[in-house]
mmCIF file of C-alpha atoms in Angstrom:
data_model
loop_
_atom_site.group_PDB
_atom_site.id
_atom_site.type_symbol
_atom_site.label_atom_id
_atom_site.label_comp_id
_atom_site.label_asym_id
_atom_site.label_seq_id
_atom_site.Cartn_x
_atom_site.Cartn_y
_atom_site.Cartn_z
ATOM 1 C CA UNK A 1 76.896 59.012 101.484
ATOM 2 C CA UNK A 2 76.307 62.648 100.262
ATOM 3 C CA UNK A 3 79.311 64.733 99.160
ATOM 4 C CA UNK A 4 80.044 67.807 100.714
ATOM 5 C CA UNK A 5 78.211 67.462 103.912
ATOM 6 C CA UNK A 6 80.330 65.454 106.051
ATOM 7 C CA UNK A 7 83.242 67.003 108.009
ATOM 8 C CA UNK A 8 86.872 66.095 107.138
ATOM 9 C CA UNK A 9 87.979 63.063 109.008
ATOM 10 C CA UNK A 10 91.810 63.168 109.647
ATOM 11 C CA UNK A 11 94.608 62.622 112.005
ATOM 12 C CA UNK A 12 94.501 65.079 115.029
ATOM 13 C CA UNK A 13 97.060 65.347 118.315
ATOM 14 C CA UNK A 14 95.344 65.616 121.315
ATOM 15 C CA UNK A 15 97.694 66.644 124.417
ATOM 16 C CA UNK A 16 96.690 66.186 127.980
ATOM 17 C CA UNK A 17 97.888 69.511 129.700
ATOM 18 C CA UNK A 18 97.811 68.003 133.267
ATOM 19 C CA UNK A 19 100.466 65.271 132.190
ATOM 20 C CA UNK A 20 101.836 66.253 129.023
ATOM 21 C CA UNK A 21 100.967 63.056 127.394
ATOM 22 C CA UNK A 22 100.001 63.277 123.435
ATOM 23 C CA UNK A 23 97.772 60.866 121.405
ATOM 24 C CA UNK A 24 97.575 61.162 117.494
ATOM 25 C CA UNK A 25 94.200 59.829 116.647
ATOM 26 C CA UNK A 26 91.598 60.095 113.653
ATOM 27 C CA UNK A 27 88.923 62.846 114.343
ATOM 28 C CA UNK A 28 86.616 65.263 112.836
ATOM 29 C CA UNK A 29 87.892 68.023 115.598
ATOM 30 C CA UNK A 30 89.941 70.981 113.917
ATOM 31 C CA UNK A 31 91.839 73.630 115.755
ATOM 32 C CA UNK A 32 94.166 76.646 114.886
ATOM 33 C CA UNK A 33 97.096 75.094 116.793
ATOM 34 C CA UNK A 34 99.291 72.581 115.055
ATOM 35 C CA UNK A 35 102.210 70.509 116.128
ATOM 36 C CA UNK A 36 104.866 68.567 114.315
ATOM 37 C CA UNK A 37 104.465 64.921 115.201
ATOM 38 C CA UNK A 38 107.324 62.285 115.258
ATOM 39 C CA UNK A 39 106.742 61.201 111.768
ATOM 40 C CA UNK A 40 107.659 65.069 110.580
ATOM 41 C CA UNK A 41 104.108 65.819 109.618
ATOM 42 C CA UNK A 42 102.026 68.748 110.941
ATOM 43 C CA UNK A 43 98.743 68.086 112.509
ATOM 44 C CA UNK A 44 96.126 69.987 114.467
ATOM 45 C CA UNK A 45 96.700 70.060 118.269
ATOM 46 C CA UNK A 46 93.760 70.028 120.498
ATOM 47 C CA UNK A 47 94.429 70.592 124.520
ATOM 48 C CA UNK A 48 92.568 68.006 127.029
ATOM 49 C CA UNK A 49 92.319 68.833 130.743
ATOM 50 C CA UNK A 50 91.894 64.904 131.604
ATOM 51 C CA UNK A 51 92.684 62.005 129.316
ATOM 52 C CA UNK A 52 93.264 58.411 130.127
ATOM 53 C CA UNK A 53 96.666 59.053 130.655
ATOM 54 C CA UNK A 54 95.920 61.464 133.879
ATOM 55 C CA UNK A 55 92.488 60.214 135.124
ATOM 56 C CA UNK A 56 92.584 58.328 138.565
ATOM 57 C CA UNK A 57 90.038 55.733 137.258
ATOM 58 C CA UNK A 58 92.459 54.590 134.468
ATOM 59 C CA UNK A 59 96.105 55.410 136.341
ATOM 60 C CA UNK A 60 94.671 53.775 139.616
ATOM 61 C CA UNK A 61 96.055 56.611 141.531
ATOM 62 C CA UNK A 62 94.058 58.774 143.851
ATOM 63 C CA UNK A 63 94.900 62.644 143.567
ATOM 64 C CA UNK A 64 93.405 65.097 146.190
ATOM 65 C CA UNK A 65 92.213 68.463 144.660
ATOM 66 C CA UNK A 66 92.705 71.223 146.807
ATOM 67 C CA UNK A 67 88.979 72.552 147.981
ATOM 68 C CA UNK A 68 88.682 76.015 148.105
ATOM 69 C CA UNK A 69 86.020 78.336 148.887
ATOM 70 C CA UNK A 70 82.364 77.430 150.200
ATOM 71 C CA UNK A 71 83.402 73.559 149.991
ATOM 72 C CA UNK A 72 86.267 74.145 152.365
ATOM 73 C CA UNK A 73 84.180 76.303 154.699
ATOM 74 C CA UNK A 74 81.470 73.465 154.582
ATOM 75 C CA UNK A 75 83.813 70.941 155.434
ATOM 76 C CA UNK A 76 85.484 73.042 158.253
ATOM 77 C CA UNK A 77 81.997 73.660 159.940
ATOM 78 C CA UNK A 78 80.865 70.221 159.460
ATOM 79 C CA UNK A 79 83.797 68.741 161.209
ATOM 80 C CA UNK A 80 83.377 71.368 164.064
ATOM 81 C CA UNK A 81 79.735 70.381 164.479
ATOM 82 C CA UNK A 82 80.365 66.454 164.556
ATOM 83 C CA UNK A 83 83.103 66.887 167.309
ATOM 84 C CA UNK A 84 81.155 69.451 169.468
ATOM 85 C CA UNK A 85 78.026 66.876 169.348
ATOM 86 C CA UNK A 86 80.245 64.191 170.223
ATOM 87 C CA UNK A 87 81.774 65.875 172.979
ATOM 88 C CA UNK A 88 78.484 66.930 174.617
ATOM 89 C CA UNK A 89 77.293 63.519 175.076
#
């Protein structure tokens, strides 16, 4: 391997913001935020929206995300249309 062209590969802490779970793994990601880990060392911190700790596929849970805006209006209209058409027959 050529020297000086590869990013530094070291420990980084990833935090799932939806459930608060933290993972320390090796990565080339960097961040200006830092966190002190259980071993007393300071590591770069990267916040994630979803990880295996909170994703429904891995947890086996189904979470409903509130639909707002256009999606909610579409679902309301579609529900009204299907009720009207079934009542007219």
